[in-house]
Coordinates of C-alpha atoms in Angstrom, one line a residue:
M1 CA -0.3 -14.8 29.4
A2 CA 2.4 -13.6 27.0
I3 CA 1.0 -12.4 23.9
S4 CA 3.1 -12.4 21.3
L5 CA 3.9 -8.8 19.1
I6 CA 3.0 -10.5 16.1
D7 CA -0.6 -11.5 17.6
T8 CA -1.2 -8.3 19.0
F9 CA -0.3 -6.8 15.5
R10 CA -2.8 -9.8 14.1
L11 CA -5.6 -8.6 16.5
L12 CA -5.3 -5.1 15.9
A13 CA -5.0 -5.2 12.1
S14 CA -8.5 -6.7 11.8
F15 CA -11.2 -5.0 10.2
D16 CA -13.4 -7.5 12.8
P17 CA -11.3 -8.9 15.7
P18 CA -12.2 -11.3 17.8
R19 CA -13.1 -9.9 21.5
R20 CA -10.4 -10.8 24.1
S21 CA -7.8 -9.5 26.6
L22 CA -4.4 -8.2 25.3
R23 CA -2.8 -7.9 29.1
G24 CA 0.0 -8.9 28.6
A25 CA 1.0 -7.7 25.1
P26 CA 4.6 -6.2 24.6
W27 CA 3.0 -2.5 24.4
E28 CA 6.1 -0.8 25.3
E29 CA 7.4 -2.1 22.0
Y30 CA 4.3 -2.2 20.0
V31 CA 3.2 1.4 20.3
D32 CA 6.1 2.8 19.4
W33 CA 6.3 0.2 16.2
S34 CA 2.6 -0.1 15.3
I35 CA 3.0 4.3 14.8
A36 CA 5.8 4.0 12.7
Q37 CA 4.1 1.0 11.0
G38 CA 1.2 3.3 9.8
L39 CA -0.7 0.8 11.6
A40 CA -1.8 2.9 15.1
P41 CA -5.4 4.4 13.8
L42 CA -6.6 1.3 12.4
A43 CA -5.3 -0.7 15.8
S44 CA -6.8 2.5 18.3
Y45 CA -10.2 2.2 16.5
N46 CA -10.3 -1.6 17.5
L47 CA -8.7 -0.5 21.0
E48 CA -11.5 1.4 21.9
Y49 CA -14.6 0.7 19.6
R50 CA -14.4 -3.3 19.1
L51 CA -12.8 -4.5 22.3
G52 CA -13.6 -2.0 24.9
G53 CA -9.9 -1.4 25.5
A54 CA -9.1 -4.9 25.6
D55 CA -7.2 -4.3 29.4
A56 CA -4.7 -2.3 27.1
P57 CA -2.4 -0.2 29.6
E58 CA -4.2 3.5 29.7
W59 CA -1.2 5.2 28.3
A60 CA -0.7 3.1 25.5
R61 CA -4.6 3.5 24.5
D62 CA -4.2 7.2 24.9
R63 CA -1.2 7.7 22.5
L64 CA -2.8 5.6 19.9
L65 CA -6.2 7.3 20.2
S66 CA -4.4 10.9 19.3
I67 CA -2.7 9.0 16.4
Y68 CA -6.0 8.2 15.3
Q69 CA -7.3 11.8 15.0
G70 CA -4.5 13.6 13.9
S71 CA -4.9 10.9 11.3
L72 CA -8.5 11.7 10.8
N73 CA -7.7 15.4 10.8
D74 CA -4.8 14.9 8.3
N75 CA -6.5 12.6 6.2
V76 CA -9.6 14.9 5.3
M77 CA -7.1 18.1 4.6
K78 CA -5.0 16.4 2.4
L79 CA -7.8 14.6 0.5
V80 CA -10.0 17.6 0.5
N81 CA -7.1 20.0 -1.0
F82 CA -6.2 17.8 -3.4
K83 CA -9.8 17.4 -4.8
R84 CA -10.0 21.3 -4.7
S85 CA -6.6 21.3 -7.0
V86 CA -8.1 18.4 -9.0
D87 CA -11.4 19.2 -9.3
D88 CA -11.2 21.4 -12.4
L89 CA -8.8 19.4 -14.5
E90 CA -10.2 18.0 -17.9
G91 CA -9.0 15.8 -20.9
R92 CA -6.7 14.1 -18.9
K93 CA -6.5 10.3 -17.4
L94 CA -4.2 10.5 -14.0
L95 CA -4.3 6.9 -12.0
L96 CA -4.1 7.2 -8.4
L97 CA -2.1 4.9 -6.1
G98 CA -1.2 3.8 -2.4
G99 CA -3.2 5.5 0.5
A100 CA -5.2 8.1 -1.4
A101 CA -6.7 5.4 -3.8
F102 CA -7.3 2.9 -0.5
A103 CA -8.4 4.9 2.0
D104 CA -12.5 4.8 1.3
T105 CA -12.2 1.9 -1.1
L106 CA -10.6 -0.6 1.6
Y107 CA -11.1 0.6 4.5
P108 CA -14.1 1.2 6.9
H109 CA -13.2 4.5 8.0
V110 CA -11.1 7.0 6.5
A111 CA -8.7 7.7 9.2
F112 CA -7.6 4.3 9.3
R113 CA -5.4 4.0 6.6
P114 CA -3.0 7.1 7.0
V115 CA -2.5 8.9 3.8
L116 CA 1.5 10.6 3.8
E117 CA 1.5 11.5 0.4
I118 CA -0.4 11.5 -2.9
Q119 CA 1.1 9.1 -5.1
M120 CA -0.1 9.1 -8.8
L121 CA 0.4 7.7 -12.4
L122 CA 1.0 9.4 -15.5
R123 CA 1.7 9.4 -19.2
R124 CA 5.7 10.5 -19.7
M125 CA 4.2 13.2 -21.6
D126 CA 1.8 14.4 -19.1
V127 CA 4.4 14.7 -16.0
D128 CA 5.7 18.4 -17.0
A129 CA 2.0 19.8 -17.9
F130 CA 0.5 17.9 -14.6
A131 CA 3.0 19.4 -12.2
G132 CA 2.9 23.3 -13.8
Y133 CA -0.9 22.8 -13.4
L134 CA -0.3 22.0 -9.9
A135 CA 2.5 24.8 -9.3
Q136 CA -1.2 27.2 -9.6
H137 CA -2.6 25.3 -6.5
E138 CA 0.9 26.0 -4.4
F139 CA 2.9 22.5 -5.2
R140 CA 6.4 23.3 -6.0
P141 CA 9.4 20.8 -6.8
E142 CA 10.6 19.5 -4.0
P143 CA 14.5 20.6 -3.9
D144 CA 16.3 17.4 -3.6
E145 CA 16.0 14.3 -6.1
P146 CA 12.7 12.6 -6.4
A147 CA 12.7 9.3 -4.4
H148 CA 11.6 5.6 -4.6
G149 CA 11.3 5.8 -8.3
A150 CA 9.2 8.9 -8.9
A151 CA 9.8 10.9 -11.6
R152 CA 9.0 14.2 -9.7
V153 CA 7.6 14.9 -6.4
V154 CA 5.8 18.5 -5.5
S155 CA 4.4 19.6 -2.3
D156 CA 2.3 22.7 -0.9
G157 CA 4.5 22.3 2.7
R158 CA 2.2 19.6 3.7
T159 CA 0.8 17.1 1.3
P160 CA 3.7 15.8 -1.1
I161 CA 2.6 14.6 -4.1
F162 CA 4.8 11.6 -5.9
L163 CA 4.1 11.7 -9.5
Y164 CA 5.2 8.7 -11.4
A165 CA 5.5 7.5 -15.5
D166 CA 7.1 4.1 -17.0
V167 CA 7.1 2.1 -14.0
L168 CA 7.8 -0.7 -15.8
G169 CA 10.5 0.5 -17.9
S170 CA 10.6 2.0 -21.0
E171 CA 10.5 -1.9 -22.6
R172 CA 7.1 -2.5 -21.2
R173 CA 4.6 0.8 -22.1
D174 CA 2.5 -1.4 -23.8
E175 CA 1.6 -3.0 -20.7
V176 CA 1.3 0.4 -19.0
Q177 CA -1.1 1.7 -21.6
G178 CA -3.1 -1.7 -20.6
I179 CA -3.1 -0.1 -17.1
F180 CA -4.4 3.5 -18.5
E181 CA -6.9 1.5 -20.6
R182 CA -8.7 -0.5 -17.8
A183 CA -8.7 2.3 -15.4
K184 CA -12.2 3.2 -13.8
P185 CA -12.8 6.4 -12.9
M186 CA -13.1 8.1 -9.8
R187 CA -15.9 11.0 -10.2
M188 CA -15.0 12.1 -6.7
Y189 CA -11.9 14.3 -8.4
G190 CA -13.4 15.5 -11.3
S191 CA -13.4 13.9 -14.5
S192 CA -9.3 13.7 -14.8
V193 CA -9.1 11.4 -11.8
Y194 CA -8.7 7.4 -12.1
R195 CA -8.0 4.7 -9.9
P196 CA -6.3 1.1 -12.0
D197 CA -8.2 -2.2 -11.9
L198 CA -7.9 -4.6 -9.1
E199 CA -5.5 -6.9 -10.9
D200 CA -3.1 -4.1 -11.8
M201 CA -3.4 -2.2 -8.5
V202 CA -2.2 -5.6 -7.2
L203 CA 1.1 -6.1 -9.1
L204 CA 1.3 -2.1 -8.7
V205 CA 1.3 -2.5 -4.9
V206 CA 4.0 -6.1 -5.1
L207 CA 6.2 -3.2 -7.6
Q208 CA 6.3 -1.0 -5.1
H209 CA 7.1 -3.3 -2.4
A210 CA 10.2 -4.9 -4.5
R211 CA 11.9 -1.5 -5.5
E212 CA 11.8 -0.7 -1.7
G213 CA 13.7 -4.1 -1.2
Y214 CA 10.6 -5.0 1.0
Q215 CA 11.6 -2.4 3.8
V216 CA 7.8 -1.0 3.4
P217 CA 5.0 -0.1 6.5
W218 CA 3.6 -3.3 7.2
L219 CA 0.2 -0.5 6.8
S220 CA 1.3 -1.7 2.8
F221 CA 0.6 -6.0 3.7
V222 CA -2.4 -4.5 5.1
D223 CA -3.0 -3.0 1.7
L224 CA -2.3 -6.0 0.3
R225 CA -4.8 -8.6 2.3
E226 CA -7.6 -6.4 1.5
L227 CA -7.2 -6.6 -2.1
V228 CA -6.4 -10.1 -2.5
M229 CA -9.8 -10.7 -0.1
G230 CA -11.8 -8.5 -2.3
A231 CA -11.9 -5.6 0.2
K232 CA -15.0 -7.3 1.9
S233 CA -16.1 -4.6 4.4
M234 CA -16.3 -2.4 1.7
G235 CA -18.6 -2.3 -1.4
G236 CA -16.8 -0.4 -4.5
L237 CA -13.8 -1.1 -6.9
Y238 CA -11.7 -3.2 -5.5
S239 CA -15.0 -5.3 -3.6
R240 CA -14.7 -8.6 -6.0
S241 CA -12.5 -11.6 -6.5
M242 CA -9.5 -11.4 -8.5
D243 CA -9.2 -12.8 -11.4
V244 CA -6.2 -15.3 -10.6
A245 CA -5.5 -16.3 -14.5
L246 CA -5.7 -12.4 -15.7
L247 CA -3.2 -11.6 -12.8
L248 CA -0.5 -14.4 -13.4
E249 CA -0.5 -13.4 -17.2
R250 CA 0.2 -10.0 -16.0
A251 CA 2.6 -10.8 -13.6
K252 CA 4.4 -12.8 -16.3
A253 CA 4.3 -10.1 -19.1
W254 CA 5.8 -7.4 -16.5
R255 CA 8.3 -10.0 -15.0
L256 CA 6.9 -9.6 -11.6
E257 CA 6.2 -13.3 -11.3
R258 CA 8.8 -13.5 -8.2
S259 CA 7.2 -10.0 -6.5
L260 CA 4.1 -11.4 -6.5
Y261 CA 5.0 -14.7 -5.4
A262 CA 7.5 -12.7 -2.5
S263 CA 4.8 -10.0 -1.1
L264 CA 1.6 -12.9 -1.7
S265 CA 3.7 -15.7 0.6
L266 CA 3.8 -12.5 2.9
V267 CA 0.5 -11.7 3.4
A268 CA -0.2 -15.3 4.1
R269 CA 2.8 -15.6 6.5
L270 CA 1.5 -12.2 8.1
F271 CA -2.2 -13.1 7.9
P272 CA -3.0 -17.0 7.9
E273 CA -6.5 -16.2 7.1
T274 CA -5.8 -15.2 3.3
T275 CA -3.8 -18.5 3.0
E276 CA -6.1 -20.5 0.8
A277 CA -7.1 -17.2 -1.0
V278 CA -3.2 -16.8 -2.0
K279 CA -2.2 -20.3 -2.9
P280 CA -3.8 -19.9 -6.3
A281 CA -2.7 -16.7 -7.2
L282 CA 1.3 -17.9 -6.2
P283 CA 3.4 -17.8 -9.8
P284 CA 4.5 -21.6 -10.8
L285 CA 8.4 -20.5 -9.6
R286 CA 10.8 -23.2 -9.4
R287 CA 11.4 -24.8 -6.2
A288 CA 14.8 -22.9 -5.8
T289 CA 14.2 -19.7 -6.7
R290 CA 10.7 -20.1 -3.8
E291 CA 13.3 -21.2 -1.5
L292 CA 15.7 -17.7 -2.7
L293 CA 13.0 -15.8 -2.4
D294 CA 11.6 -17.1 1.2
R295 CA 15.4 -17.1 2.7
L296 CA 16.0 -13.7 0.9
V297 CA 12.8 -11.8 1.4
V298 CA 9.8 -13.7 3.0
N299 CA 11.6 -14.8 6.2
P300 CA 13.2 -11.8 7.3
A301 CA 10.3 -9.3 6.0
S302 CA 8.1 -11.3 8.2
E303 CA 9.8 -10.3 11.4
P304 CA 9.2 -7.3 12.9
G305 CA 12.3 -5.1 12.4
Q306 CA 14.3 -8.2 10.6
M307 CA 14.2 -6.5 7.3
S308 CA 17.2 -4.8 6.3
H309 CA 19.0 -4.0 3.2
V310 CA 20.9 -7.2 2.5
R311 CA 24.2 -7.0 0.2
G312 CA 23.4 -7.3 -3.0
S313 CA 20.3 -5.6 -2.5
D314 CA 20.8 -3.9 -5.9
R315 CA 21.0 -7.1 -7.6
L316 CA 18.0 -8.2 -5.5
R317 CA 15.7 -5.6 -7.0
R318 CA 16.6 -6.0 -10.3
L319 CA 15.9 -10.0 -10.0
L320 CA 12.1 -8.8 -8.3
T321 CA 11.4 -6.2 -11.1
G322 CA 13.0 -7.6 -13.7
Q323 CA 14.4 -4.3 -14.9

């Protein structure tokens, strides 16, 4: 029986996949796509240890397994090196975002969530000082203009570190200050590294989606799925139910209601089991706005390979981020 790419994705991106045969799955398409989307390590683990191979072809299993093993080694190297670099830093409050913040709080194994780069949110006044501190640990400024909205990017040749500041724009610095005030310490990285609280982290992921025009690896939607569902496989900072009222209040203050609608709608579309959890958190937008977002963002972004920069994409980003 033929199995669609979406069905294969859903099964192999689950933390508790039901046993079934994947003999008819589109492996020629899925393997390369899953690697590009950051999904291969989790898929490999599911195939090898949860599904007993699921009748997948040996070449596909071997290729995915090599990515899993590489992800494990690469993540450990990057995170240990990062810890060594920041462990002795005192008197600062630096917020860890993205894969480095999620690998040990959302995913049952550190190898499941590739950490391609370290993302950090800093107060504007700390950016230069922290970049200078990292220079003592062989992290140098990248020669190109900072990408993805970062204020600065430094690298030791193996791990780029993206430093963000004023992520909500200069007019909403009070809201950014609130993110810092609510952040929780990450003692494993010393006394200066923190993680944003759950509702803030949801909105920061949503903000990244919007800034990238929803051309993000599908792994990011797995991140958001676990945040929305309360990281049930874990027992850490994000293993609790969202405070929906607070989430909606902050989304309005941050002017991210449209983005929150689009990102949560995508999670519900990609993972139907999240629909009931997502519904209460959808902002009450006008029907015309919802239909526009569905047409321009949700529908194309929920089809593998379909999302591309649409005409007027800069205007769409401004619409989504309020900036």
